[in-house]
Amino acid sequence: MPYPNHLPHYLKSFFSLSLQLHLRSLHHTTAMNGNRISTVIFDLDGTLLNTEQVTKDLLKEFLVRYGKVVDMEKENKRLGMIHHESAIAIVKDYDLPITPQQYSQSIMPMYHEKWLHAKSLPGVNRLLKHLHNHGVPFALASNSISKNVQVKVSSQKGWKEYFSVILGSDQVKSGKPSPDLFLEAANKLGVDASCCLVIEDSLVGIKAGKAAKMQVVAVPSIQSESDQYSIADYIIHSFLDFKPELWGLPPFDDWVMKALPIEPIRFNGLYKNGFLQQLSDNAALDLPGQVWGVFFGWAEFASHSQNRLKIVVSINWDCRHGSFTRIIEACFINGSNEQNYDEQMEVTLVGYIRGFNTKQNPSRGAQILDQDKSTAEACFNLAAYRYQGCNHP
């Protein structure tokens, strides 16, 4: 709705703000079906923690003992299943000469060791602290059994105190895709299901949330299958894209100079002609699939680590040629972008500028803009974005 050009500036600002608030209220009414979201229920593995990433190669290592090769198409479909069901399917699919119970007894100690190295995914701690600080109760509902859930949660600082309710699949009649976990979480929180927002990374979990008659936000952990998540009410690339105000929850107010300070994201890459190719011989050190958008930070080349460079990167997934490929465009602020370095570098990302929607057009909005460079350059001297070292822990 346009407003007359002759209006004073302060009236234009007031009119614009009023219109935004009105449209926001209309959006809330539609998105929440008339119900105010009062609590959030999170999945754990692949949603809050990169447990699936740090255990990615375990099945491969286990199957080698029996001369078998992992079928990733089958494993991706098992994402989010309870372990008991997954064990039965794995023994059957790979024709293993052991029982599901023997499989579990052999592989679970390997999982326990890896879980201790799991890290929260980008933006997760920010959201948990934000909800906690604003008195918004939230629960954890995982398809893992409660004993394993406790192991994973206990390794994350402050998490046990943050969650009002923590549930495992052995505490209800049926795990996901049954709605039992989410309904029990709502019951323990003392809220109606229609007032709950579920955040999930797997199709199994999304189906469970919808079966519970709850609003569902999908944060796909397998980007190649994100088009199957359309049954969710909303899809985001990462928690850095999550906007609480869309659900009637308190908005974030932590952006600094048009950018967001983030927990450092570290990776190794090979720079050549404006792009970075990620290098890693350890899946646990790979960039999580949920890292999308334009970031900035610091880079060091292995051959001359004393020369620290400021870098802006655009990270997205390209699916135009039938397969999902991560594309990392890179631009140096205080170095030559014309030079063909063709050598390994260590990158520490400390700030997030913006996301983009690659669903309609993979290349749309993914290029690094002059505005992105200007934003990054203005931030580098601020304490919130200080250099934090590029070496992996």
mmCIF file of C-alpha atoms in Angstrom:
data_model
loop_
_atom_site.group_PDB
_atom_site.id
_atom_site.type_symbol
_atom_site.label_atom_id
_atom_site.label_comp_id
_atom_site.label_asym_id
_atom_site.label_seq_id
_atom_site.Cartn_x
_atom_site.Cartn_y
_atom_site.Cartn_z
ATOM 1 C CA MET A 1 0.000 0.000 0.000
ATOM 2 C CA PRO A 2 1.779 3.204 -1.148
ATOM 3 C CA TYR A 3 1.612 6.375 0.945
ATOM 4 C CA PRO A 4 1.453 9.959 -0.410
ATOM 5 C CA ASN A 5 4.820 11.491 -1.260
ATOM 6 C CA HIS A 6 3.908 14.790 0.437
ATOM 7 C CA LEU A 7 3.786 13.195 3.905
ATOM 8 C CA PRO A 8 6.539 14.336 6.327
ATOM 9 C CA HIS A 9 9.398 11.865 6.840
ATOM 10 C CA TYR A 10 8.383 10.987 10.386
ATOM 11 C CA LEU A 11 4.815 10.170 9.245
ATOM 12 C CA LYS A 12 6.142 8.001 6.436
ATOM 13 C CA SER A 13 8.248 6.080 8.951
ATOM 14 C CA PHE A 14 5.271 5.688 11.268
ATOM 15 C CA PHE A 15 3.039 4.550 8.398
ATOM 16 C CA SER A 16 5.661 2.054 7.222
ATOM 17 C CA LEU A 17 6.159 0.612 10.713
ATOM 18 C CA SER A 18 2.402 0.302 11.282
ATOM 19 C CA LEU A 19 1.989 -1.492 7.965
ATOM 20 C CA GLN A 20 4.811 -3.919 8.812
ATOM 21 C CA LEU A 21 3.285 -4.714 12.193
ATOM 22 C CA HIS A 22 -0.148 -5.216 10.616
ATOM 23 C CA LEU A 23 1.218 -7.572 7.974
ATOM 24 C CA ARG A 24 3.190 -9.436 10.630
ATOM 25 C CA SER A 25 0.053 -9.940 12.720
ATOM 26 C CA LEU A 26 -1.801 -11.263 9.683
ATOM 27 C CA HIS A 27 1.070 -13.640 8.961
ATOM 28 C CA HIS A 28 1.037 -14.882 12.551
ATOM 29 C CA THR A 29 -2.687 -15.594 12.407
ATOM 30 C CA THR A 30 -2.259 -17.641 9.245
ATOM 31 C CA ALA A 31 0.945 -19.434 10.251
ATOM 32 C CA MET A 32 -0.263 -20.407 13.701
ATOM 33 C CA ASN A 33 -3.845 -21.191 12.681
ATOM 34 C CA GLY A 34 -5.048 -18.795 15.351
ATOM 35 C CA ASN A 35 -2.891 -20.378 18.083
ATOM 36 C CA ARG A 36 0.048 -18.634 19.710
ATOM 37 C CA ILE A 37 3.269 -20.656 19.830
ATOM 38 C CA SER A 38 4.272 -20.899 23.491
ATOM 39 C CA THR A 39 6.924 -23.638 23.411
ATOM 40 C CA VAL A 40 9.448 -25.251 21.084
ATOM 41 C CA ILE A 41 10.266 -28.969 20.796
ATOM 42 C CA PHE A 42 13.593 -29.914 19.249
ATOM 43 C CA ASP A 43 14.933 -33.106 17.754
ATOM 44 C CA LEU A 44 18.544 -33.840 18.734
ATOM 45 C CA ASP A 45 20.682 -35.778 16.234
ATOM 46 C CA GLY A 46 21.280 -33.825 13.033
ATOM 47 C CA THR A 47 19.108 -30.968 14.276
ATOM 48 C CA LEU A 48 20.960 -29.612 17.305
ATOM 49 C CA LEU A 49 24.106 -31.745 17.194
ATOM 50 C CA ASN A 50 26.314 -32.977 14.356
ATOM 51 C CA THR A 51 26.248 -36.510 15.803
ATOM 52 C CA GLU A 52 25.310 -37.949 12.424
ATOM 53 C CA GLN A 53 28.313 -36.211 10.882
ATOM 54 C CA VAL A 54 30.869 -37.414 13.455
ATOM 55 C CA THR A 55 29.544 -40.979 13.187
ATOM 56 C CA LYS A 56 29.224 -40.865 9.404
ATOM 57 C CA ASP A 57 31.991 -43.389 8.678
ATOM 58 C CA LEU A 58 31.255 -45.823 11.521
ATOM 59 C CA LEU A 59 28.919 -48.065 9.551
ATOM 60 C CA LYS A 60 31.388 -48.085 6.669
ATOM 61 C CA GLU A 61 34.162 -49.211 9.044
ATOM 62 C CA PHE A 62 31.901 -51.848 10.577
ATOM 63 C CA LEU A 63 30.742 -53.303 7.255
ATOM 64 C CA VAL A 64 34.321 -53.663 5.981
ATOM 65 C CA ARG A 65 34.730 -56.500 8.501
ATOM 66 C CA TYR A 66 32.124 -58.455 6.536
ATOM 67 C CA GLY A 67 33.235 -57.401 3.062
ATOM 68 C CA LYS A 68 30.224 -55.104 2.609
ATOM 69 C CA VAL A 69 29.941 -51.593 1.180
ATOM 70 C CA VAL A 70 27.638 -48.874 2.513
ATOM 71 C CA ASP A 71 24.602 -48.040 0.387
ATOM 72 C CA MET A 72 24.129 -44.321 1.122
ATOM 73 C CA GLU A 73 20.705 -44.209 -0.528
ATOM 74 C CA LYS A 74 19.425 -46.755 1.988
ATOM 75 C CA GLU A 75 21.207 -45.077 4.895
ATOM 76 C CA ASN A 76 19.765 -41.658 4.071
ATOM 77 C CA LYS A 77 16.273 -43.158 4.179
ATOM 78 C CA ARG A 78 17.053 -44.505 7.648
ATOM 79 C CA LEU A 79 17.804 -41.018 8.937
ATOM 80 C CA GLY A 80 15.802 -40.390 12.107
ATOM 81 C CA MET A 81 14.797 -44.027 12.719
ATOM 82 C CA ILE A 82 15.072 -45.486 16.223
ATOM 83 C CA HIS A 83 18.200 -47.606 16.644
ATOM 84 C CA HIS A 84 16.365 -50.915 17.173
ATOM 85 C CA GLU A 85 14.523 -50.604 13.854
ATOM 86 C CA SER A 86 17.670 -49.413 12.094
ATOM 87 C CA ALA A 87 19.685 -52.388 13.436
ATOM 88 C CA ILE A 88 17.123 -54.877 12.124
ATOM 89 C CA ALA A 89 17.119 -53.211 8.699
ATOM 90 C CA ILE A 90 20.926 -53.013 8.463
ATOM 91 C CA VAL A 91 21.428 -56.686 9.319
ATOM 92 C CA LYS A 92 18.821 -57.631 6.714
ATOM 93 C CA ASP A 93 19.872 -55.213 3.946
ATOM 94 C CA TYR A 94 23.562 -56.162 4.125
ATOM 95 C CA ASP A 95 22.896 -59.839 4.808
ATOM 96 C CA LEU A 96 25.127 -59.803 7.883
ATOM 97 C CA PRO A 97 25.826 -63.170 9.618
ATOM 98 C CA ILE A 98 24.874 -61.705 13.015
ATOM 99 C CA THR A 99 21.683 -60.826 14.868
ATOM 100 C CA PRO A 100 20.477 -57.227 15.296
ATOM 101 C CA GLN A 101 21.336 -57.525 18.993
ATOM 102 C CA GLN A 102 24.908 -58.591 18.195
ATOM 103 C CA TYR A 103 25.176 -55.726 15.716
ATOM 104 C CA SER A 104 24.103 -53.256 18.414
ATOM 105 C CA GLN A 105 26.463 -54.680 21.001
ATOM 106 C CA SER A 106 29.393 -54.362 18.596
ATOM 107 C CA ILE A 107 28.747 -50.917 17.145
ATOM 108 C CA MET A 108 27.256 -48.952 20.084
ATOM 109 C CA PRO A 109 30.582 -48.558 21.963
ATOM 110 C CA MET A 110 31.980 -47.024 18.770
ATOM 111 C CA TYR A 111 29.079 -44.554 18.685
ATOM 112 C CA HIS A 112 29.515 -43.621 22.347
ATOM 113 C CA GLU A 113 33.144 -42.685 21.746
ATOM 114 C CA LYS A 114 32.268 -40.508 18.756
ATOM 115 C CA TRP A 115 29.355 -38.747 20.494
ATOM 116 C CA LEU A 116 31.789 -37.159 22.922
ATOM 117 C CA HIS A 117 33.212 -35.187 19.973
ATOM 118 C CA ALA A 118 29.841 -33.978 18.676
ATOM 119 C CA LYS A 119 29.336 -30.224 18.380
ATOM 120 C CA SER A 120 26.293 -28.018 18.204
ATOM 121 C CA LEU A 121 25.312 -26.980 14.685
ATOM 122 C CA PRO A 122 25.595 -23.315 13.582
ATOM 123 C CA GLY A 123 23.131 -21.031 15.377
ATOM 124 C CA VAL A 124 21.887 -23.689 17.818
ATOM 125 C CA ASN A 125 23.431 -22.328 21.029
ATOM 126 C CA ARG A 126 22.319 -18.843 20.051
ATOM 127 C CA LEU A 127 18.674 -19.953 19.787
ATOM 128 C CA LEU A 128 18.694 -22.063 22.962
ATOM 129 C CA LYS A 129 20.155 -19.210 25.019
ATOM 130 C CA HIS A 130 17.728 -16.743 23.428
ATOM 131 C CA LEU A 131 14.652 -18.809 24.293
ATOM 132 C CA HIS A 132 15.986 -19.515 27.793
ATOM 133 C CA ASN A 133 16.705 -15.822 28.452
ATOM 134 C CA HIS A 134 13.186 -14.865 27.352
ATOM 135 C CA GLY A 135 11.481 -17.504 29.489
ATOM 136 C CA VAL A 136 10.242 -19.584 26.550
ATOM 137 C CA PRO A 137 10.126 -23.260 27.667
ATOM 138 C CA PHE A 138 11.504 -25.842 25.267
ATOM 139 C CA ALA A 139 11.837 -29.615 25.164
ATOM 140 C CA LEU A 140 13.987 -32.269 23.546
ATOM 141 C CA ALA A 141 12.286 -35.261 21.902
ATOM 142 C CA SER A 142 14.732 -37.735 20.356
ATOM 143 C CA ASN A 143 14.378 -41.107 18.685
ATOM 144 C CA SER A 144 17.495 -42.199 20.594
ATOM 145 C CA ILE A 145 16.904 -44.047 23.851
ATOM 146 C CA SER A 146 16.993 -41.824 26.930
ATOM 147 C CA LYS A 147 20.350 -43.175 28.163
ATOM 148 C CA ASN A 148 22.037 -42.160 24.920
ATOM 149 C CA VAL A 149 20.229 -38.814 24.855
ATOM 150 C CA GLN A 150 21.632 -38.021 28.301
ATOM 151 C CA VAL A 151 25.170 -38.878 27.151
ATOM 152 C CA LYS A 152 24.905 -36.486 24.203
ATOM 153 C CA VAL A 153 23.215 -33.649 26.115
ATOM 154 C CA SER A 154 25.599 -33.871 29.073
ATOM 155 C CA SER A 155 28.569 -33.212 26.793
ATOM 156 C CA GLN A 156 27.138 -29.794 25.835
ATOM 157 C CA LYS A 157 27.656 -26.963 28.328
ATOM 158 C CA GLY A 158 24.421 -25.763 29.932
ATOM 159 C CA TRP A 159 22.056 -27.909 27.894
ATOM 160 C CA LYS A 160 20.705 -30.020 30.759
ATOM 161 C CA GLU A 161 19.648 -26.828 32.547
ATOM 162 C CA TYR A 162 18.141 -25.251 29.426
ATOM 163 C CA PHE A 163 15.639 -27.974 28.559
ATOM 164 C CA SER A 164 12.403 -28.181 30.572
ATOM 165 C CA VAL A 165 11.786 -31.722 29.289
ATOM 166 C CA ILE A 166 14.144 -34.322 27.780
ATOM 167 C CA LEU A 167 12.631 -37.458 26.243
ATOM 168 C CA GLY A 168 13.953 -40.561 24.514
ATOM 169 C CA SER A 169 12.041 -43.044 22.368
ATOM 170 C CA ASP A 170 12.037 -45.668 25.148
ATOM 171 C CA GLN A 171 9.851 -43.382 27.263
ATOM 172 C CA VAL A 172 6.834 -43.603 24.967
ATOM 173 C CA LYS A 173 4.916 -46.382 23.235
ATOM 174 C CA SER A 174 6.301 -45.686 19.751
ATOM 175 C CA GLY A 175 9.091 -43.547 18.379
ATOM 176 C CA LYS A 176 8.907 -41.274 15.337
ATOM 177 C CA PRO A 177 7.157 -41.159 12.886
ATOM 178 C CA SER A 178 4.534 -41.821 15.561
ATOM 179 C CA PRO A 179 3.498 -38.537 17.255
ATOM 180 C CA ASP A 180 3.913 -40.074 20.734
ATOM 181 C CA LEU A 181 7.211 -38.325 21.592
ATOM 182 C CA PHE A 182 5.962 -34.876 20.695
ATOM 183 C CA LEU A 183 2.598 -35.372 22.372
ATOM 184 C CA GLU A 184 4.292 -36.577 25.563
ATOM 185 C CA ALA A 185 6.606 -33.562 25.504
ATOM 186 C CA ALA A 186 3.611 -31.228 25.195
ATOM 187 C CA ASN A 187 1.875 -33.086 28.009
ATOM 188 C CA LYS A 188 4.884 -32.731 30.324
ATOM 189 C CA LEU A 189 5.168 -29.052 29.440
ATOM 190 C CA GLY A 190 1.472 -28.582 30.164
ATOM 191 C CA VAL A 191 0.648 -27.032 26.793
ATOM 192 C CA ASP A 192 -1.718 -27.894 23.958
ATOM 193 C CA ALA A 193 -0.165 -29.481 20.869
ATOM 194 C CA SER A 194 -1.440 -26.622 18.715
ATOM 195 C CA CYS A 195 0.796 -24.218 20.683
ATOM 196 C CA CYS A 196 3.997 -26.192 20.005
ATOM 197 C CA LEU A 197 6.598 -25.557 17.324
ATOM 198 C CA VAL A 198 8.658 -28.613 16.309
ATOM 199 C CA ILE A 199 12.114 -28.213 14.724
ATOM 200 C CA GLU A 200 13.392 -31.304 12.884
ATOM 201 C CA ASP A 201 16.037 -32.323 10.362
ATOM 202 C CA SER A 202 14.584 -35.659 9.165
ATOM 203 C CA LEU A 203 11.499 -36.617 7.197
ATOM 204 C CA VAL A 204 10.645 -39.181 9.890
ATOM 205 C CA GLY A 205 10.595 -36.436 12.524
ATOM 206 C CA ILE A 206 8.649 -34.005 10.363
ATOM 207 C CA LYS A 207 5.948 -36.619 9.806
ATOM 208 C CA ALA A 208 5.795 -37.166 13.573
ATOM 209 C CA GLY A 209 5.385 -33.451 14.216
ATOM 210 C CA LYS A 210 2.596 -33.102 11.676
ATOM 211 C CA ALA A 211 0.879 -36.229 13.055
ATOM 212 C CA ALA A 212 0.925 -34.507 16.451
ATOM 213 C CA LYS A 213 -0.930 -31.543 14.868
ATOM 214 C CA MET A 214 1.982 -29.214 15.582
ATOM 215 C CA GLN A 215 3.650 -26.527 13.482
ATOM 216 C CA VAL A 216 6.924 -27.870 12.029
ATOM 217 C CA VAL A 217 10.103 -26.134 10.862
ATOM 218 C CA ALA A 218 12.468 -28.313 8.815
ATOM 219 C CA VAL A 219 16.247 -27.845 8.886
ATOM 220 C CA PRO A 220 17.307 -30.541 6.369
ATOM 221 C CA SER A 221 20.540 -32.313 7.243
ATOM 222 C CA ILE A 222 20.669 -34.067 3.854
ATOM 223 C CA GLN A 223 20.486 -31.252 1.310
ATOM 224 C CA SER A 224 19.936 -33.562 -1.662
ATOM 225 C CA GLU A 225 16.601 -34.623 -0.170
ATOM 226 C CA SER A 226 15.366 -31.234 1.036
ATOM 227 C CA ASP A 227 12.707 -31.129 -1.686
ATOM 228 C CA GLN A 228 10.909 -33.979 0.134
ATOM 229 C CA TYR A 229 10.377 -31.796 3.198
ATOM 230 C CA SER A 230 7.513 -29.790 1.719
ATOM 231 C CA ILE A 231 5.072 -31.207 4.287
ATOM 232 C CA ALA A 232 6.778 -29.000 6.881
ATOM 233 C CA ASP A 233 5.224 -25.590 7.535
ATOM 234 C CA TYR A 234 8.535 -23.833 6.974
ATOM 235 C CA ILE A 235 11.983 -24.827 5.705
ATOM 236 C CA ILE A 236 15.242 -23.107 6.663
ATOM 237 C CA HIS A 237 18.823 -23.869 5.645
ATOM 238 C CA SER A 238 20.236 -23.450 9.146
ATOM 239 C CA PHE A 239 19.395 -22.042 12.562
ATOM 240 C CA LEU A 240 21.116 -18.830 11.462
ATOM 241 C CA ASP A 241 18.075 -18.316 9.207
ATOM 242 C CA PHE A 242 15.526 -18.935 11.974
ATOM 243 C CA LYS A 243 13.316 -15.909 12.711
ATOM 244 C CA PRO A 244 11.483 -16.358 16.042
ATOM 245 C CA GLU A 245 9.134 -13.457 15.341
ATOM 246 C CA LEU A 246 7.487 -15.393 12.502
ATOM 247 C CA TRP A 247 6.100 -17.675 15.219
ATOM 248 C CA GLY A 248 5.176 -14.966 17.716
ATOM 249 C CA LEU A 249 8.370 -15.559 19.718
ATOM 250 C CA PRO A 250 10.763 -12.786 20.888
ATOM 251 C CA PRO A 251 12.982 -11.602 18.011
ATOM 252 C CA PHE A 252 16.772 -11.696 18.094
ATOM 253 C CA ASP A 253 18.568 -8.425 18.803
ATOM 254 C CA ASP A 254 22.194 -9.548 18.522
ATOM 255 C CA TRP A 255 23.236 -8.333 15.073
ATOM 256 C CA VAL A 256 26.279 -6.049 15.080
ATOM 257 C CA MET A 257 26.946 -3.709 12.134
ATOM 258 C CA LYS A 258 24.530 -5.540 9.805
ATOM 259 C CA ALA A 259 26.172 -8.898 10.564
ATOM 260 C CA LEU A 260 25.809 -11.646 13.138
ATOM 261 C CA PRO A 261 28.705 -12.779 15.373
ATOM 262 C CA ILE A 262 28.812 -16.587 15.328
ATOM 263 C CA GLU A 263 30.662 -19.378 17.064
ATOM 264 C CA PRO A 264 33.742 -20.007 14.884
ATOM 265 C CA ILE A 265 33.252 -22.364 11.947
ATOM 266 C CA ARG A 266 36.578 -23.873 10.883
ATOM 267 C CA PHE A 267 37.602 -25.843 7.806
ATOM 268 C CA ASN A 268 40.532 -26.487 5.466
ATOM 269 C CA GLY A 269 40.319 -25.691 1.789
ATOM 270 C CA LEU A 270 42.273 -25.357 -1.436
ATOM 271 C CA TYR A 271 41.928 -21.880 -2.955
ATOM 272 C CA LYS A 272 42.018 -21.441 -6.697
ATOM 273 C CA ASN A 273 40.586 -18.795 -9.024
ATOM 274 C CA GLY A 274 38.037 -17.392 -6.609
ATOM 275 C CA PHE A 275 36.746 -20.670 -5.177
ATOM 276 C CA LEU A 276 37.554 -22.958 -2.265
ATOM 277 C CA GLN A 277 37.547 -26.722 -2.453
ATOM 278 C CA GLN A 278 37.035 -28.212 1.001
ATOM 279 C CA LEU A 279 39.808 -30.565 2.090
ATOM 280 C CA SER A 280 39.346 -33.141 4.822
ATOM 281 C CA ASP A 281 40.252 -36.736 5.522
ATOM 282 C CA ASN A 282 37.949 -36.744 8.535
ATOM 283 C CA ALA A 283 34.171 -36.442 8.096
ATOM 284 C CA ALA A 284 33.899 -34.924 11.582
ATOM 285 C CA LEU A 285 35.838 -31.871 10.332
ATOM 286 C CA ASP A 286 33.703 -31.346 7.231
ATOM 287 C CA LEU A 287 31.428 -28.341 7.024
ATOM 288 C CA PRO A 288 27.934 -29.367 8.174
ATOM 289 C CA GLY A 289 25.327 -29.520 5.421
ATOM 290 C CA GLN A 290 23.403 -26.745 7.185
ATOM 291 C CA VAL A 291 26.125 -24.144 6.530
ATOM 292 C CA TRP A 292 24.629 -21.864 3.873
ATOM 293 C CA GLY A 293 24.957 -18.166 3.122
ATOM 294 C CA VAL A 294 27.513 -15.387 3.063
ATOM 295 C CA PHE A 295 30.068 -15.418 5.890
ATOM 296 C CA PHE A 296 33.324 -13.654 6.668
ATOM 297 C CA GLY A 297 36.372 -14.458 8.728
ATOM 298 C CA TRP A 298 40.089 -15.092 8.617
ATOM 299 C CA ALA A 299 42.311 -17.233 6.408
ATOM 300 C CA GLU A 300 45.881 -18.466 6.688
ATOM 301 C CA PHE A 301 47.894 -20.244 4.005
ATOM 302 C CA ALA A 302 49.906 -23.239 5.144
ATOM 303 C CA SER A 303 53.082 -21.928 3.455
ATOM 304 C CA HIS A 304 52.986 -18.454 5.056
ATOM 305 C CA SER A 305 50.823 -18.520 8.169
ATOM 306 C CA GLN A 306 52.178 -15.156 9.304
ATOM 307 C CA ASN A 307 50.216 -13.542 6.466
ATOM 308 C CA ARG A 308 46.668 -13.567 7.805
ATOM 309 C CA LEU A 309 43.986 -12.539 5.315
ATOM 310 C CA LYS A 310 40.447 -11.284 5.724
ATOM 311 C CA ILE A 311 38.036 -13.378 3.683
ATOM 312 C CA VAL A 312 34.382 -13.325 2.611
ATOM 313 C CA VAL A 313 32.839 -16.606 1.453
ATOM 314 C CA SER A 314 29.546 -17.578 -0.108
ATOM 315 C CA ILE A 315 28.545 -21.183 0.638
ATOM 316 C CA ASN A 316 25.697 -22.898 -1.147
ATOM 317 C CA TRP A 317 24.676 -26.164 -2.784
ATOM 318 C CA ASP A 318 24.410 -26.472 -6.565
ATOM 319 C CA CYS A 319 21.942 -29.053 -7.877
ATOM 320 C CA ARG A 320 21.773 -27.960 -11.512
ATOM 321 C CA HIS A 321 23.642 -30.984 -12.891
ATOM 322 C CA GLY A 322 21.675 -33.732 -11.213
ATOM 323 C CA SER A 323 23.791 -34.003 -8.075
ATOM 324 C CA PHE A 324 24.310 -31.809 -5.026
ATOM 325 C CA THR A 325 27.710 -30.129 -4.929
ATOM 326 C CA ARG A 326 28.858 -27.620 -2.331
ATOM 327 C CA ILE A 327 30.078 -24.389 -3.927
ATOM 328 C CA ILE A 328 32.326 -22.077 -1.886
ATOM 329 C CA GLU A 329 33.101 -18.738 -3.532
ATOM 330 C CA ALA A 330 35.849 -16.765 -1.793
ATOM 331 C CA CYS A 331 36.979 -13.142 -1.890
ATOM 332 C CA PHE A 332 39.894 -11.612 0.015
ATOM 333 C CA ILE A 333 39.481 -8.162 1.534
ATOM 334 C CA ASN A 334 43.174 -7.389 2.133
ATOM 335 C CA GLY A 335 44.757 -9.626 -0.482
ATOM 336 C CA SER A 336 44.845 -10.109 -4.237
ATOM 337 C CA ASN A 337 41.925 -12.058 -5.682
ATOM 338 C CA GLU A 338 43.682 -12.241 -9.021
ATOM 339 C CA GLN A 339 46.499 -14.422 -7.727
ATOM 340 C CA ASN A 340 46.085 -18.138 -8.329
ATOM 341 C CA TYR A 341 47.216 -19.442 -4.939
ATOM 342 C CA ASP A 342 46.400 -23.098 -5.655
ATOM 343 C CA GLU A 343 47.425 -24.084 -2.141
ATOM 344 C CA GLN A 344 45.897 -25.175 1.133
ATOM 345 C CA MET A 345 44.480 -22.656 3.551
ATOM 346 C CA GLU A 346 42.818 -22.763 6.954
ATOM 347 C CA VAL A 347 39.623 -20.718 7.354
ATOM 348 C CA THR A 348 37.867 -19.517 10.501
ATOM 349 C CA LEU A 349 34.460 -17.938 9.890
ATOM 350 C CA VAL A 350 33.380 -15.525 12.636
ATOM 351 C CA GLY A 351 30.491 -13.566 11.104
ATOM 352 C CA TYR A 352 27.307 -14.222 9.128
ATOM 353 C CA ILE A 353 25.934 -11.619 6.720
ATOM 354 C CA ARG A 354 22.937 -13.166 4.973
ATOM 355 C CA GLY A 355 21.302 -16.295 3.655
ATOM 356 C CA PHE A 356 19.706 -16.918 0.288
ATOM 357 C CA ASN A 357 17.045 -19.118 -1.201
ATOM 358 C CA THR A 358 18.691 -21.661 -3.493
ATOM 359 C CA LYS A 359 15.540 -23.726 -3.850
ATOM 360 C CA GLN A 360 14.092 -21.858 -6.823
ATOM 361 C CA ASN A 361 17.399 -20.910 -8.462
ATOM 362 C CA PRO A 362 20.684 -22.359 -7.162
ATOM 363 C CA SER A 363 22.733 -19.373 -8.332
ATOM 364 C CA ARG A 364 20.285 -16.659 -7.327
ATOM 365 C CA GLY A 365 21.649 -14.377 -4.642
ATOM 366 C CA ALA A 366 24.621 -16.654 -3.956
ATOM 367 C CA GLN A 367 27.277 -14.373 -5.431
ATOM 368 C CA ILE A 368 29.361 -12.196 -3.123
ATOM 369 C CA LEU A 369 28.136 -8.627 -3.517
ATOM 370 C CA ASP A 370 30.008 -5.356 -3.015
ATOM 371 C CA GLN A 371 27.640 -4.698 -0.107
ATOM 372 C CA ASP A 372 28.760 -7.986 1.510
ATOM 373 C CA LYS A 373 32.405 -6.904 1.222
ATOM 374 C CA SER A 374 31.634 -3.491 2.706
ATOM 375 C CA THR A 375 29.745 -5.056 5.610
ATOM 376 C CA ALA A 376 32.600 -7.458 6.340
ATOM 377 C CA GLU A 377 35.260 -4.741 6.113
ATOM 378 C CA ALA A 378 33.341 -2.580 8.604
ATOM 379 C CA CYS A 379 33.113 -5.508 11.042
ATOM 380 C CA PHE A 380 36.673 -6.822 11.072
ATOM 381 C CA ASN A 381 37.942 -4.210 13.548
ATOM 382 C CA LEU A 382 35.160 -4.869 16.056
ATOM 383 C CA ALA A 383 35.766 -7.059 19.107
ATOM 384 C CA ALA A 384 32.772 -9.259 18.209
ATOM 385 C CA TYR A 385 34.592 -10.446 15.080
ATOM 386 C CA ARG A 386 38.176 -10.582 16.335
ATOM 387 C CA TYR A 387 40.634 -13.172 15.044
ATOM 388 C CA GLN A 388 40.246 -16.434 16.969
ATOM 389 C CA GLY A 389 42.864 -18.648 15.375
ATOM 390 C CA CYS A 390 42.493 -21.032 12.474
ATOM 391 C CA ASN A 391 44.001 -24.170 13.935
ATOM 392 C CA HIS A 392 41.605 -27.025 14.505
ATOM 393 C CA PRO A 393 41.249 -28.159 18.119
#
